[in-house]
Amino acid sequence: MSFPTHRYRRLRQSEGILRMVRETSLSTDDLIEPFFVCEGINVRQEISSMPGVCRLSINNLVAEVKAAYALGIPAVILFGIPDKKDELGSEAYNPDGIVQRAVREIKNAVPNVVVITDVCVDEYTDHGHCGIVKNGKILNDATLDILSKMALTHAEAGADIVAPSDMMDGRVQAIRKTLDETSHQETIIMSYAAKYASAFYGPFREAAGSSPQFGDRCSYQMDPANATEGLKEVFQDVEEGADIIMVKPALSYLDVIYQVHREVNIPVAAYNVSGEYSMVKAAAQKGWVDGDKVMMEILLSIKRAGAQMILSYFSREAAKFLDR
Ligand code: PBG
């Protein structure tokens, strides 16, 4: 298709034409907002590395979830910050734990918002790892039981979707089995299927107090160099019964999102993680980039790559620019 017969600028000459030929559009339906919930009353503690994001006590959380839902955001994902941590992360599956209570209160106050819960013990273990530790090793199979119990208490509290983020092998199967055996066939599993061992989680770990106390997460989270392996992880989780699969982080892994989207026939989510958020906020604060424009461009790029759902700390800010 050669010049001068074809001039691609013809289709860029006005806002109306641009709107007609636009291939990707974002809407508030695409967004999922993460929240950090902690003990106490009226707590609103800003996370220093994530301007605008706070640890919230349940009463403040409910108000913020209501506000997000009113802006057109259909779903939220909850991360718990318990007061007590131990070796096994036993608070994670306490039926009256922080997340379980938060789910109940949200479902009472905003029944139609979709509540997703993160299923992983790193915020609940004193060593900060996503599994049971023995002799310095993170045990896979022994962790499955704890994850299943945790997911079950979330489902019992009323969570619509449980989202395992631990990267133990076989956890989707174990959780599905537990849920099915306890009459929670309707509970959806969104699996963090291709989750990379990423430095972009830094600010989240400050927010959740979940940094590993020894070593790193490289024996369970994926090597950032591997894309084919990401597909393998995704296929396995689909086989084990995942309803939605996730790629995480998003920005440095747009190629993985793209490949996964082309290969699977279930919805793909992507997590626009804490470090991706903080970098934009920091640069915008310095006046180096236009924060709003960069935010919208990033979210659009994740959608364009093939994610149907985007978990993002920008959700409410972005919703103000979006159609519902
Ligand atoms: C694990 C979990 C993490 C994130 C979500 N779930 C942290 C980790 O794997 O260390 C990171 C999210 C973000 O950076 O925004 N429970």
mmCIF file of C-alpha atoms and ligand atoms in Angstrom:
data_model
loop_
_atom_site.group_PDB
_atom_site.id
_atom_site.type_symbol
_atom_site.label_atom_id
_atom_site.label_comp_id
_atom_site.label_asym_id
_atom_site.label_seq_id
_atom_site.Cartn_x
_atom_site.Cartn_y
_atom_site.Cartn_z
ATOM 1 C CA MET A 1 0.000 0.000 0.000
ATOM 2 C CA SER A 2 2.036 2.832 -1.237
ATOM 3 C CA PHE A 3 2.093 6.593 -1.168
ATOM 4 C CA PRO A 4 0.553 8.744 -2.626
ATOM 5 C CA THR A 5 -2.487 6.477 -3.152
ATOM 6 C CA HIS A 6 -2.556 5.696 0.528
ATOM 7 C CA ARG A 7 -2.129 8.444 3.064
ATOM 8 C CA TYR A 8 -2.655 7.173 6.609
ATOM 9 C CA ARG A 9 -2.918 10.709 7.912
ATOM 10 C CA ARG A 10 -6.332 10.936 6.181
ATOM 11 C CA LEU A 11 -7.771 8.924 9.069
ATOM 12 C CA ARG A 12 -6.191 11.198 11.667
ATOM 13 C CA GLN A 13 -7.525 14.529 10.540
ATOM 14 C CA SER A 14 -10.272 15.171 13.071
ATOM 15 C CA GLU A 15 -11.467 14.089 16.479
ATOM 16 C CA GLY A 16 -14.561 12.533 14.895
ATOM 17 C CA ILE A 17 -12.537 10.400 12.488
ATOM 18 C CA LEU A 18 -10.130 9.413 15.252
ATOM 19 C CA ARG A 19 -13.061 8.244 17.341
ATOM 20 C CA MET A 20 -14.410 6.163 14.436
ATOM 21 C CA VAL A 21 -11.184 4.299 13.754
ATOM 22 C CA ARG A 22 -10.075 3.855 17.363
ATOM 23 C CA GLU A 23 -9.333 0.165 17.979
ATOM 24 C CA THR A 24 -9.205 0.048 21.756
ATOM 25 C CA SER A 25 -11.338 1.755 24.319
ATOM 26 C CA LEU A 26 -11.261 1.715 28.064
ATOM 27 C CA SER A 27 -14.280 1.844 30.284
ATOM 28 C CA THR A 28 -14.817 1.757 34.014
ATOM 29 C CA ASP A 29 -16.015 -1.843 33.518
ATOM 30 C CA ASP A 30 -12.389 -2.835 32.884
ATOM 31 C CA LEU A 31 -11.141 -1.690 36.270
ATOM 32 C CA ILE A 32 -10.618 -3.432 39.596
ATOM 33 C CA GLU A 33 -9.422 -1.354 42.537
ATOM 34 C CA PRO A 34 -7.120 -2.856 45.187
ATOM 35 C CA PHE A 35 -7.583 -1.913 48.863
ATOM 36 C CA PHE A 36 -5.514 -2.535 51.986
ATOM 37 C CA VAL A 37 -7.607 -3.198 55.071
ATOM 38 C CA CYS A 38 -6.302 -3.034 58.626
ATOM 39 C CA GLU A 39 -7.601 -3.258 62.198
ATOM 40 C CA GLY A 40 -8.940 -0.256 64.116
ATOM 41 C CA ILE A 41 -11.590 2.395 63.609
ATOM 42 C CA ASN A 42 -11.260 5.472 61.434
ATOM 43 C CA VAL A 43 -7.776 4.503 60.319
ATOM 44 C CA ARG A 44 -6.578 6.136 57.119
ATOM 45 C CA GLN A 45 -2.842 5.803 56.919
ATOM 46 C CA GLU A 46 -1.222 6.902 53.689
ATOM 47 C CA ILE A 47 1.442 4.616 52.268
ATOM 48 C CA SER A 48 4.442 6.851 51.752
ATOM 49 C CA SER A 49 5.613 5.196 48.540
ATOM 50 C CA MET A 50 2.097 5.149 47.055
ATOM 51 C CA PRO A 51 0.660 8.687 47.226
ATOM 52 C CA GLY A 52 -3.120 8.573 47.428
ATOM 53 C CA VAL A 53 -3.265 4.936 48.567
ATOM 54 C CA CYS A 54 -4.041 4.218 52.229
ATOM 55 C CA ARG A 55 -4.352 1.448 54.727
ATOM 56 C CA LEU A 56 -7.965 1.664 55.813
ATOM 57 C CA SER A 57 -9.905 0.303 58.744
ATOM 58 C CA ILE A 58 -13.107 -1.479 57.825
ATOM 59 C CA ASN A 59 -15.404 1.513 58.343
ATOM 60 C CA ASN A 60 -13.331 3.726 56.043
ATOM 61 C CA LEU A 61 -12.883 0.903 53.568
ATOM 62 C CA VAL A 62 -16.631 0.463 53.200
ATOM 63 C CA ALA A 63 -17.030 4.171 52.445
ATOM 64 C CA GLU A 64 -14.282 4.076 49.822
ATOM 65 C CA VAL A 65 -15.633 0.942 48.161
ATOM 66 C CA LYS A 66 -19.003 2.658 47.966
ATOM 67 C CA ALA A 67 -17.376 5.662 46.306
ATOM 68 C CA ALA A 68 -15.513 3.475 43.813
ATOM 69 C CA TYR A 69 -18.675 1.589 42.923
ATOM 70 C CA ALA A 70 -20.531 4.871 42.470
ATOM 71 C CA LEU A 71 -17.876 5.915 39.938
ATOM 72 C CA GLY A 72 -18.682 2.815 37.882
ATOM 73 C CA ILE A 73 -15.936 0.485 39.064
ATOM 74 C CA PRO A 74 -17.533 -2.969 39.293
ATOM 75 C CA ALA A 75 -15.005 -4.753 41.492
ATOM 76 C CA VAL A 76 -12.475 -4.396 44.283
ATOM 77 C CA ILE A 77 -9.718 -6.678 45.549
ATOM 78 C CA LEU A 78 -8.843 -6.807 49.227
ATOM 79 C CA PHE A 79 -5.484 -7.303 50.930
ATOM 80 C CA GLY A 80 -5.482 -7.831 54.681
ATOM 81 C CA ILE A 81 -3.027 -6.370 57.165
ATOM 82 C CA PRO A 82 -3.482 -8.411 60.334
ATOM 83 C CA ASP A 83 -2.293 -7.355 63.774
ATOM 84 C CA LYS A 84 -0.889 -10.807 64.477
ATOM 85 C CA LYS A 85 1.534 -12.779 62.343
ATOM 86 C CA ASP A 86 2.915 -16.247 63.020
ATOM 87 C CA GLU A 87 4.926 -18.984 61.363
ATOM 88 C CA LEU A 88 1.926 -20.575 59.635
ATOM 89 C CA GLY A 89 -0.002 -17.410 58.876
ATOM 90 C CA SER A 90 -2.943 -18.747 60.847
ATOM 91 C CA GLU A 91 -4.770 -15.402 60.891
ATOM 92 C CA ALA A 92 -5.202 -15.849 57.152
ATOM 93 C CA TYR A 93 -7.896 -18.491 57.667
ATOM 94 C CA ASN A 94 -9.497 -17.116 60.821
ATOM 95 C CA PRO A 95 -13.221 -16.866 59.964
ATOM 96 C CA ASP A 96 -13.205 -13.579 61.888
ATOM 97 C CA GLY A 97 -9.961 -12.311 60.399
ATOM 98 C CA ILE A 98 -9.594 -8.829 58.997
ATOM 99 C CA VAL A 99 -10.436 -9.695 55.380
ATOM 100 C CA GLN A 100 -13.305 -12.003 56.301
ATOM 101 C CA ARG A 101 -14.929 -9.240 58.400
ATOM 102 C CA ALA A 102 -14.266 -6.655 55.699
ATOM 103 C CA VAL A 103 -15.959 -8.814 53.055
ATOM 104 C CA ARG A 104 -19.064 -9.188 55.228
ATOM 105 C CA GLU A 105 -19.294 -5.454 55.892
ATOM 106 C CA ILE A 106 -18.810 -4.536 52.246
ATOM 107 C CA LYS A 107 -21.422 -7.056 51.137
ATOM 108 C CA ASN A 108 -23.857 -5.574 53.664
ATOM 109 C CA ALA A 109 -23.291 -2.009 52.583
ATOM 110 C CA VAL A 110 -22.652 -2.363 48.829
ATOM 111 C CA PRO A 111 -24.172 -5.709 47.876
ATOM 112 C CA ASN A 112 -23.605 -5.379 44.146
ATOM 113 C CA VAL A 113 -19.907 -4.619 44.129
ATOM 114 C CA VAL A 114 -17.879 -7.675 43.131
ATOM 115 C CA VAL A 115 -15.570 -8.555 45.999
ATOM 116 C CA ILE A 116 -12.305 -10.301 45.179
ATOM 117 C CA THR A 117 -9.943 -11.479 47.910
ATOM 118 C CA ASP A 118 -6.234 -12.079 47.576
ATOM 119 C CA VAL A 119 -5.400 -15.583 48.762
ATOM 120 C CA CYS A 120 -1.805 -15.736 49.973
ATOM 121 C CA VAL A 121 -0.198 -15.972 53.383
ATOM 122 C CA ASP A 122 2.716 -13.554 53.000
ATOM 123 C CA GLU A 123 0.912 -10.781 54.871
ATOM 124 C CA TYR A 124 0.135 -13.218 57.694
ATOM 125 C CA THR A 125 3.437 -15.064 58.193
ATOM 126 C CA ASP A 126 6.177 -13.694 60.432
ATOM 127 C CA HIS A 127 8.795 -14.693 57.821
ATOM 128 C CA GLY A 128 6.901 -12.938 55.008
ATOM 129 C CA HIS A 129 6.960 -15.854 52.560
ATOM 130 C CA CYS A 130 3.956 -17.063 50.570
ATOM 131 C CA GLY A 131 4.119 -20.580 51.973
ATOM 132 C CA ILE A 132 5.073 -22.717 54.930
ATOM 133 C CA VAL A 133 8.792 -22.609 55.624
ATOM 134 C CA LYS A 134 10.889 -25.550 56.784
ATOM 135 C CA ASN A 135 14.682 -25.510 57.010
ATOM 136 C CA GLY A 136 14.781 -22.364 54.930
ATOM 137 C CA LYS A 137 12.684 -23.906 52.134
ATOM 138 C CA ILE A 138 9.183 -22.900 51.076
ATOM 139 C CA LEU A 139 7.065 -26.062 51.078
ATOM 140 C CA ASN A 140 4.626 -26.463 48.225
ATOM 141 C CA ASP A 141 2.171 -29.218 49.129
ATOM 142 C CA ALA A 142 1.927 -28.362 52.814
ATOM 143 C CA THR A 143 0.902 -24.820 51.840
ATOM 144 C CA LEU A 144 -2.036 -25.979 49.691
ATOM 145 C CA ASP A 145 -4.079 -26.880 52.732
ATOM 146 C CA ILE A 146 -3.673 -23.425 54.272
ATOM 147 C CA LEU A 147 -4.537 -21.705 51.002
ATOM 148 C CA SER A 148 -7.654 -23.846 50.644
ATOM 149 C CA LYS A 149 -8.776 -23.022 54.175
ATOM 150 C CA MET A 150 -8.130 -19.334 53.560
ATOM 151 C CA ALA A 151 -10.130 -19.349 50.317
ATOM 152 C CA LEU A 152 -12.970 -21.185 52.034
ATOM 153 C CA THR A 153 -13.265 -18.597 54.824
ATOM 154 C CA HIS A 154 -13.340 -15.856 52.189
ATOM 155 C CA ALA A 155 -16.086 -17.640 50.259
ATOM 156 C CA GLU A 156 -18.044 -18.178 53.475
ATOM 157 C CA ALA A 157 -17.775 -14.476 54.236
ATOM 158 C CA GLY A 158 -19.312 -13.724 50.841
ATOM 159 C CA ALA A 159 -16.391 -13.125 48.481
ATOM 160 C CA ASP A 160 -17.467 -13.491 44.854
ATOM 161 C CA ILE A 161 -13.968 -14.260 43.613
ATOM 162 C CA VAL A 162 -10.906 -15.706 45.336
ATOM 163 C CA ALA A 163 -7.550 -14.842 43.824
ATOM 164 C CA PRO A 164 -4.597 -17.052 44.781
ATOM 165 C CA SER A 165 -1.339 -15.112 44.376
ATOM 166 C CA ASP A 166 1.111 -17.449 46.069
ATOM 167 C CA MET A 167 2.456 -19.365 43.017
ATOM 168 C CA MET A 168 2.445 -22.774 44.714
ATOM 169 C CA ASP A 169 1.899 -25.569 42.172
ATOM 170 C CA GLY A 170 -1.529 -27.167 42.293
ATOM 171 C CA ARG A 171 -3.254 -24.523 44.354
ATOM 172 C CA VAL A 172 -6.065 -23.824 41.912
ATOM 173 C CA GLN A 173 -6.997 -27.515 41.927
ATOM 174 C CA ALA A 174 -6.800 -27.693 45.720
ATOM 175 C CA ILE A 175 -8.917 -24.563 46.199
ATOM 176 C CA ARG A 176 -11.498 -25.652 43.592
ATOM 177 C CA LYS A 177 -11.827 -29.030 45.290
ATOM 178 C CA THR A 178 -12.314 -27.486 48.732
ATOM 179 C CA LEU A 179 -14.858 -24.979 47.448
ATOM 180 C CA ASP A 180 -16.800 -27.630 45.561
ATOM 181 C CA GLU A 181 -16.894 -29.977 48.530
ATOM 182 C CA THR A 182 -18.339 -27.217 50.708
ATOM 183 C CA SER A 183 -21.112 -26.132 48.321
ATOM 184 C CA HIS A 184 -19.235 -23.106 47.017
ATOM 185 C CA GLN A 185 -19.427 -24.188 43.397
ATOM 186 C CA GLU A 186 -20.346 -20.634 42.440
ATOM 187 C CA THR A 187 -17.236 -19.009 43.869
ATOM 188 C CA ILE A 188 -15.015 -17.834 41.046
ATOM 189 C CA ILE A 189 -11.248 -18.410 40.982
ATOM 190 C CA MET A 190 -9.094 -15.692 39.465
ATOM 191 C CA SER A 191 -5.607 -17.118 39.511
ATOM 192 C CA TYR A 192 -2.434 -15.087 39.461
ATOM 193 C CA ALA A 193 -1.197 -17.593 36.896
ATOM 194 C CA ALA A 194 1.857 -15.899 35.401
ATOM 195 C CA LYS A 195 3.261 -13.989 38.342
ATOM 196 C CA TYR A 196 6.841 -12.867 38.009
ATOM 197 C CA ALA A 197 9.429 -12.339 40.756
ATOM 198 C CA SER A 198 9.391 -8.591 40.262
ATOM 199 C CA ALA A 199 11.015 -5.577 41.877
ATOM 200 C CA PHE A 200 7.878 -3.659 40.923
ATOM 201 C CA TYR A 201 6.163 -5.057 44.044
ATOM 202 C CA GLY A 202 8.380 -2.940 46.325
ATOM 203 C CA PRO A 203 5.814 -0.323 47.411
ATOM 204 C CA PHE A 204 3.149 -3.000 47.981
ATOM 205 C CA ARG A 205 5.431 -4.764 50.409
ATOM 206 C CA GLU A 206 5.806 -1.518 52.350
ATOM 207 C CA ALA A 207 2.014 -1.140 52.316
ATOM 208 C CA ALA A 208 1.314 -4.694 53.406
ATOM 209 C CA GLY A 209 4.383 -5.211 55.587
ATOM 210 C CA SER A 210 5.060 -8.412 53.652
ATOM 211 C CA SER A 211 8.721 -8.312 52.668
ATOM 212 C CA PRO A 212 10.373 -11.721 53.017
ATOM 213 C CA GLN A 213 12.531 -11.768 56.141
ATOM 214 C CA PHE A 214 15.133 -14.003 54.468
ATOM 215 C CA GLY A 215 15.912 -14.789 50.845
ATOM 216 C CA ASP A 216 13.575 -13.818 48.025
ATOM 217 C CA ARG A 217 10.586 -15.193 46.140
ATOM 218 C CA CYS A 218 12.544 -16.607 43.197
ATOM 219 C CA SER A 219 11.838 -20.244 44.095
ATOM 220 C CA TYR A 220 8.121 -19.768 43.505
ATOM 221 C CA GLN A 221 7.481 -16.614 41.467
ATOM 222 C CA MET A 222 8.590 -16.720 37.834
ATOM 223 C CA ASP A 223 11.818 -15.627 36.208
ATOM 224 C CA PRO A 224 11.177 -12.344 34.328
ATOM 225 C CA ALA A 225 13.111 -13.758 31.392
ATOM 226 C CA ASN A 226 10.488 -16.416 30.632
ATOM 227 C CA ALA A 227 7.421 -15.915 28.447
ATOM 228 C CA THR A 228 6.785 -19.485 27.254
ATOM 229 C CA GLU A 229 6.841 -20.624 30.843
ATOM 230 C CA GLY A 230 4.161 -18.028 31.548
ATOM 231 C CA LEU A 231 1.934 -19.792 29.026
ATOM 232 C CA LYS A 232 2.664 -23.126 30.682
ATOM 233 C CA GLU A 233 1.586 -21.728 34.059
ATOM 234 C CA VAL A 234 -1.554 -20.292 32.513
ATOM 235 C CA PHE A 235 -2.531 -23.531 30.735
ATOM 236 C CA GLN A 236 -2.069 -25.466 33.932
ATOM 237 C CA ASP A 237 -4.287 -23.119 35.936
ATOM 238 C CA VAL A 238 -6.979 -23.249 33.250
ATOM 239 C CA GLU A 239 -6.880 -27.051 33.431
ATOM 240 C CA GLU A 240 -7.094 -26.967 37.204
ATOM 241 C CA GLY A 241 -10.264 -24.901 37.030
ATOM 242 C CA ALA A 242 -9.334 -21.213 37.019
ATOM 243 C CA ASP A 243 -12.181 -19.047 35.690
ATOM 244 C CA ILE A 244 -10.028 -15.984 35.077
ATOM 245 C CA ILE A 245 -6.269 -15.889 34.780
ATOM 246 C CA MET A 246 -3.925 -13.041 35.545
ATOM 247 C CA VAL A 247 -0.567 -11.794 34.352
ATOM 248 C CA LYS A 248 1.420 -9.753 36.846
ATOM 249 C CA PRO A 249 3.030 -7.223 36.700
ATOM 250 C CA ALA A 250 1.519 -5.629 33.594
ATOM 251 C CA LEU A 251 3.800 -3.049 32.048
ATOM 252 C CA SER A 252 7.027 -4.947 31.625
ATOM 253 C CA TYR A 253 4.989 -8.010 30.626
ATOM 254 C CA LEU A 254 2.710 -6.687 27.882
ATOM 255 C CA ASP A 255 4.127 -9.352 25.568
ATOM 256 C CA VAL A 256 3.063 -12.051 28.013
ATOM 257 C CA ILE A 257 -0.436 -10.550 28.265
ATOM 258 C CA TYR A 258 -0.618 -10.518 24.486
ATOM 259 C CA GLN A 259 0.435 -14.134 24.096
ATOM 260 C CA VAL A 260 -1.801 -15.370 26.882
ATOM 261 C CA HIS A 261 -4.782 -13.493 25.456
ATOM 262 C CA ARG A 262 -4.259 -15.180 22.088
ATOM 263 C CA GLU A 263 -3.889 -18.648 23.562
ATOM 264 C CA VAL A 264 -6.658 -18.990 26.138
ATOM 265 C CA ASN A 265 -10.411 -18.707 25.857
ATOM 266 C CA ILE A 266 -11.121 -17.462 29.357
ATOM 267 C CA PRO A 267 -10.868 -13.828 30.510
ATOM 268 C CA VAL A 268 -7.406 -12.406 31.082
ATOM 269 C CA ALA A 269 -6.672 -9.934 33.863
ATOM 270 C CA ALA A 270 -3.482 -7.931 34.348
ATOM 271 C CA TYR A 271 -2.168 -6.340 37.523
ATOM 272 C CA ASN A 272 -0.835 -2.809 37.114
ATOM 273 C CA VAL A 273 1.256 -3.208 40.268
ATOM 274 C CA SER A 274 2.398 -0.857 42.987
ATOM 275 C CA GLY A 275 5.787 0.040 41.493
ATOM 276 C CA GLU A 276 4.158 0.921 38.181
ATOM 277 C CA TYR A 277 1.844 3.262 40.059
ATOM 278 C CA SER A 278 4.553 4.810 42.226
ATOM 279 C CA MET A 279 6.865 5.546 39.300
ATOM 280 C CA VAL A 280 4.177 7.588 37.576
ATOM 281 C CA LYS A 281 3.258 9.408 40.786
ATOM 282 C CA ALA A 282 6.886 10.266 41.525
ATOM 283 C CA ALA A 283 7.600 11.559 38.037
ATOM 284 C CA ALA A 284 4.358 13.544 38.001
ATOM 285 C CA GLN A 285 5.160 15.108 41.382
ATOM 286 C CA LYS A 286 8.454 16.285 39.983
ATOM 287 C CA GLY A 287 6.674 17.721 36.970
ATOM 288 C CA TRP A 288 8.561 15.407 34.640
ATOM 289 C CA VAL A 289 5.488 13.810 33.052
ATOM 290 C CA ASP A 290 1.807 14.624 32.833
ATOM 291 C CA GLY A 291 0.556 12.115 35.416
ATOM 292 C CA ASP A 292 -3.029 11.920 34.139
ATOM 293 C CA LYS A 293 -2.038 11.392 30.532
ATOM 294 C CA VAL A 294 0.595 8.811 31.382
ATOM 295 C CA MET A 295 -1.906 6.983 33.595
ATOM 296 C CA MET A 296 -4.479 6.750 30.806
ATOM 297 C CA GLU A 297 -1.881 5.709 28.236
ATOM 298 C CA ILE A 298 -0.626 2.935 30.509
ATOM 299 C CA LEU A 299 -4.109 1.574 31.195
ATOM 300 C CA LEU A 300 -4.953 1.710 27.492
ATOM 301 C CA SER A 301 -1.766 -0.161 26.608
ATOM 302 C CA ILE A 302 -2.624 -2.970 29.025
ATOM 303 C CA LYS A 303 -6.089 -3.279 27.486
ATOM 304 C CA ARG A 304 -4.643 -3.144 23.957
ATOM 305 C CA ALA A 305 -2.234 -5.950 24.818
ATOM 306 C CA GLY A 306 -5.229 -8.152 25.571
ATOM 307 C CA ALA A 307 -6.237 -7.742 29.209
ATOM 308 C CA GLN A 308 -9.964 -7.602 29.708
ATOM 309 C CA MET A 309 -9.620 -6.587 33.335
ATOM 310 C CA ILE A 310 -7.034 -4.334 34.915
ATOM 311 C CA LEU A 311 -6.252 -4.288 38.605
ATOM 312 C CA SER A 312 -4.962 -0.805 39.253
ATOM 313 C CA TYR A 313 -4.408 1.688 42.057
ATOM 314 C CA PHE A 314 -5.318 4.306 39.438
ATOM 315 C CA SER A 315 -8.861 2.955 39.099
ATOM 316 C CA ARG A 316 -10.769 5.778 40.746
ATOM 317 C CA GLU A 317 -8.623 8.521 39.246
ATOM 318 C CA ALA A 318 -8.979 6.973 35.804
ATOM 319 C CA ALA A 319 -12.729 6.433 36.197
ATOM 320 C CA LYS A 320 -13.180 10.200 36.206
ATOM 321 C CA PHE A 321 -12.003 10.302 32.594
ATOM 322 C CA LEU A 322 -13.948 7.259 31.422
ATOM 323 C CA ASP A 323 -17.401 6.317 30.197
ATOM 324 C CA ARG A 324 -19.270 3.779 32.212
HETATM 325 C C1 PBG B 1 1.174 -11.465 47.448
HETATM 326 C C2 PBG B 1 0.973 -10.301 46.557
HETATM 327 C C3 PBG B 1 1.906 -9.327 46.209
HETATM 328 C C4 PBG B 1 1.248 -8.422 45.374
HETATM 329 C C5 PBG B 1 -0.060 -8.857 45.263
HETATM 330 N N1 PBG B 1 -0.209 -10.045 45.981
HETATM 331 C C6 PBG B 1 3.297 -9.117 46.654
HETATM 332 C C7 PBG B 1 4.343 -10.102 46.405
HETATM 333 O O1 PBG B 1 4.189 -11.073 45.660
HETATM 334 O O2 PBG B 1 5.395 -9.886 46.994
HETATM 335 C C8 PBG B 1 1.870 -7.210 44.743
HETATM 336 C C9 PBG B 1 0.934 -6.203 44.231
HETATM 337 C C10 PBG B 1 1.561 -4.892 43.914
HETATM 338 O O3 PBG B 1 2.797 -4.726 43.882
HETATM 339 O O4 PBG B 1 0.795 -3.956 43.681
HETATM 340 N N2 PBG B 1 0.178 -11.532 48.447
#
